[in-house]
Amino acid sequence: MTGQSVCLNADPGYYVELPGMSFQSPCDLGTYNSNTASSMSSDCGDADAGYFVNQTAQSAQTPCGIGTYQPLTGQISCDDADAGYY
């Protein structure tokens, strides 16, 4: 908003890279950021192997469910276990 005397910190799941911004940028799919006041897109970390992030602006990663797995980082979903595996 115009005419304000203070600036707000970026929320978890977001970052603000430049001074004077009027909006915060969301972390991309496959990434998350649990911190406030982040100032770089690199503050959004990739989801770990075994986890996924399927929405933008997330503050946490989600673990793969029973019967699913994810061997890669930065993914948006988990894969079903192959036949003969659990």
mmCIF file of C-alpha atoms in Angstrom:
data_model
loop_
_atom_site.group_PDB
_atom_site.id
_atom_site.type_symbol
_atom_site.label_atom_id
_atom_site.label_comp_id
_atom_site.label_asym_id
_atom_site.label_seq_id
_atom_site.Cartn_x
_atom_site.Cartn_y
_atom_site.Cartn_z
ATOM 1 C CA MET A 1 0.000 0.000 0.000
ATOM 2 C CA THR A 2 1.168 3.556 -0.571
ATOM 3 C CA GLY A 3 2.115 5.912 2.245
ATOM 4 C CA GLN A 4 3.235 3.254 4.718
ATOM 5 C CA SER A 5 5.898 3.825 7.369
ATOM 6 C CA VAL A 6 7.138 0.211 7.529
ATOM 7 C CA CYS A 7 7.815 -2.654 5.152
ATOM 8 C CA LEU A 8 6.628 -6.220 5.655
ATOM 9 C CA ASN A 9 8.829 -9.313 5.660
ATOM 10 C CA ALA A 10 8.300 -11.922 2.979
ATOM 11 C CA ASP A 11 6.084 -14.757 4.217
ATOM 12 C CA PRO A 12 7.240 -18.393 4.353
ATOM 13 C CA GLY A 13 6.982 -19.832 0.846
ATOM 14 C CA TYR A 14 7.872 -16.461 -0.711
ATOM 15 C CA TYR A 15 10.858 -14.161 -1.281
ATOM 16 C CA VAL A 16 11.453 -10.504 -2.242
ATOM 17 C CA GLU A 17 14.596 -9.908 -4.342
ATOM 18 C CA LEU A 18 14.641 -6.154 -4.984
ATOM 19 C CA PRO A 19 14.241 -3.078 -2.777
ATOM 20 C CA GLY A 20 10.972 -1.199 -3.157
ATOM 21 C CA MET A 21 8.922 -4.199 -4.288
ATOM 22 C CA SER A 22 5.170 -4.017 -3.760
ATOM 23 C CA PHE A 23 4.675 -7.802 -3.918
ATOM 24 C CA GLN A 24 6.378 -11.007 -2.850
ATOM 25 C CA SER A 25 7.302 -13.791 -5.272
ATOM 26 C CA PRO A 26 6.190 -17.387 -4.601
ATOM 27 C CA CYS A 27 8.556 -20.351 -4.522
ATOM 28 C CA ASP A 28 8.180 -22.521 -7.635
ATOM 29 C CA LEU A 29 6.723 -26.020 -7.899
ATOM 30 C CA GLY A 30 9.109 -28.586 -6.433
ATOM 31 C CA THR A 31 10.557 -26.026 -3.997
ATOM 32 C CA TYR A 32 9.677 -24.685 -0.559
ATOM 33 C CA ASN A 33 10.909 -22.120 1.972
ATOM 34 C CA SER A 34 10.063 -22.277 5.674
ATOM 35 C CA ASN A 35 11.765 -18.953 6.529
ATOM 36 C CA THR A 36 10.382 -15.429 6.702
ATOM 37 C CA ALA A 37 12.097 -12.372 5.190
ATOM 38 C CA SER A 38 13.794 -14.315 2.378
ATOM 39 C CA SER A 39 15.468 -12.152 -0.228
ATOM 40 C CA MET A 40 16.536 -14.560 -2.998
ATOM 41 C CA SER A 41 14.858 -17.187 -5.155
ATOM 42 C CA SER A 42 17.651 -19.548 -4.082
ATOM 43 C CA ASP A 43 16.146 -19.433 -0.566
ATOM 44 C CA CYS A 44 13.492 -21.745 -2.010
ATOM 45 C CA GLY A 45 15.062 -25.176 -1.641
ATOM 46 C CA ASP A 46 14.302 -28.258 -3.683
ATOM 47 C CA ALA A 47 12.086 -30.910 -2.150
ATOM 48 C CA ASP A 48 14.275 -33.718 -0.805
ATOM 49 C CA ALA A 49 14.278 -37.250 -2.189
ATOM 50 C CA GLY A 50 11.282 -39.008 -0.617
ATOM 51 C CA TYR A 51 9.293 -35.749 -0.599
ATOM 52 C CA PHE A 52 7.428 -33.529 -3.073
ATOM 53 C CA VAL A 53 5.968 -30.008 -3.395
ATOM 54 C CA ASN A 54 3.041 -29.798 -5.819
ATOM 55 C CA GLN A 55 1.934 -26.178 -5.263
ATOM 56 C CA THR A 56 3.717 -22.829 -5.435
ATOM 57 C CA ALA A 57 4.396 -20.702 -2.331
ATOM 58 C CA GLN A 58 4.812 -23.638 0.039
ATOM 59 C CA SER A 59 6.546 -23.439 3.415
ATOM 60 C CA ALA A 60 7.040 -27.212 3.768
ATOM 61 C CA GLN A 61 7.588 -30.329 1.689
ATOM 62 C CA THR A 62 5.246 -33.330 1.809
ATOM 63 C CA PRO A 63 6.525 -36.873 2.407
ATOM 64 C CA CYS A 64 5.670 -39.570 -0.116
ATOM 65 C CA GLY A 65 2.828 -41.770 1.071
ATOM 66 C CA ILE A 66 2.849 -45.468 1.837
ATOM 67 C CA GLY A 67 3.426 -47.444 -1.342
ATOM 68 C CA THR A 68 5.055 -44.515 -3.145
ATOM 69 C CA TYR A 69 8.610 -43.204 -3.472
ATOM 70 C CA GLN A 70 10.620 -40.386 -5.053
ATOM 71 C CA PRO A 71 14.355 -40.924 -5.688
ATOM 72 C CA LEU A 72 14.944 -37.412 -7.107
ATOM 73 C CA THR A 73 14.988 -33.943 -5.537
ATOM 74 C CA GLY A 74 12.789 -30.995 -6.553
ATOM 75 C CA GLN A 75 9.821 -33.088 -7.645
ATOM 76 C CA ILE A 76 6.066 -32.398 -7.655
ATOM 77 C CA SER A 77 4.813 -35.962 -7.054
ATOM 78 C CA CYS A 78 5.804 -39.458 -5.956
ATOM 79 C CA ASP A 79 5.827 -42.658 -7.994
ATOM 80 C CA ASP A 80 3.959 -45.859 -7.140
ATOM 81 C CA ALA A 81 6.149 -48.736 -6.000
ATOM 82 C CA ASP A 82 6.889 -51.158 -8.827
ATOM 83 C CA ALA A 83 5.276 -54.594 -8.928
ATOM 84 C CA GLY A 84 7.090 -56.896 -6.496
ATOM 85 C CA TYR A 85 8.278 -53.966 -4.305
ATOM 86 C CA TYR A 86 6.871 -52.123 -1.337
#
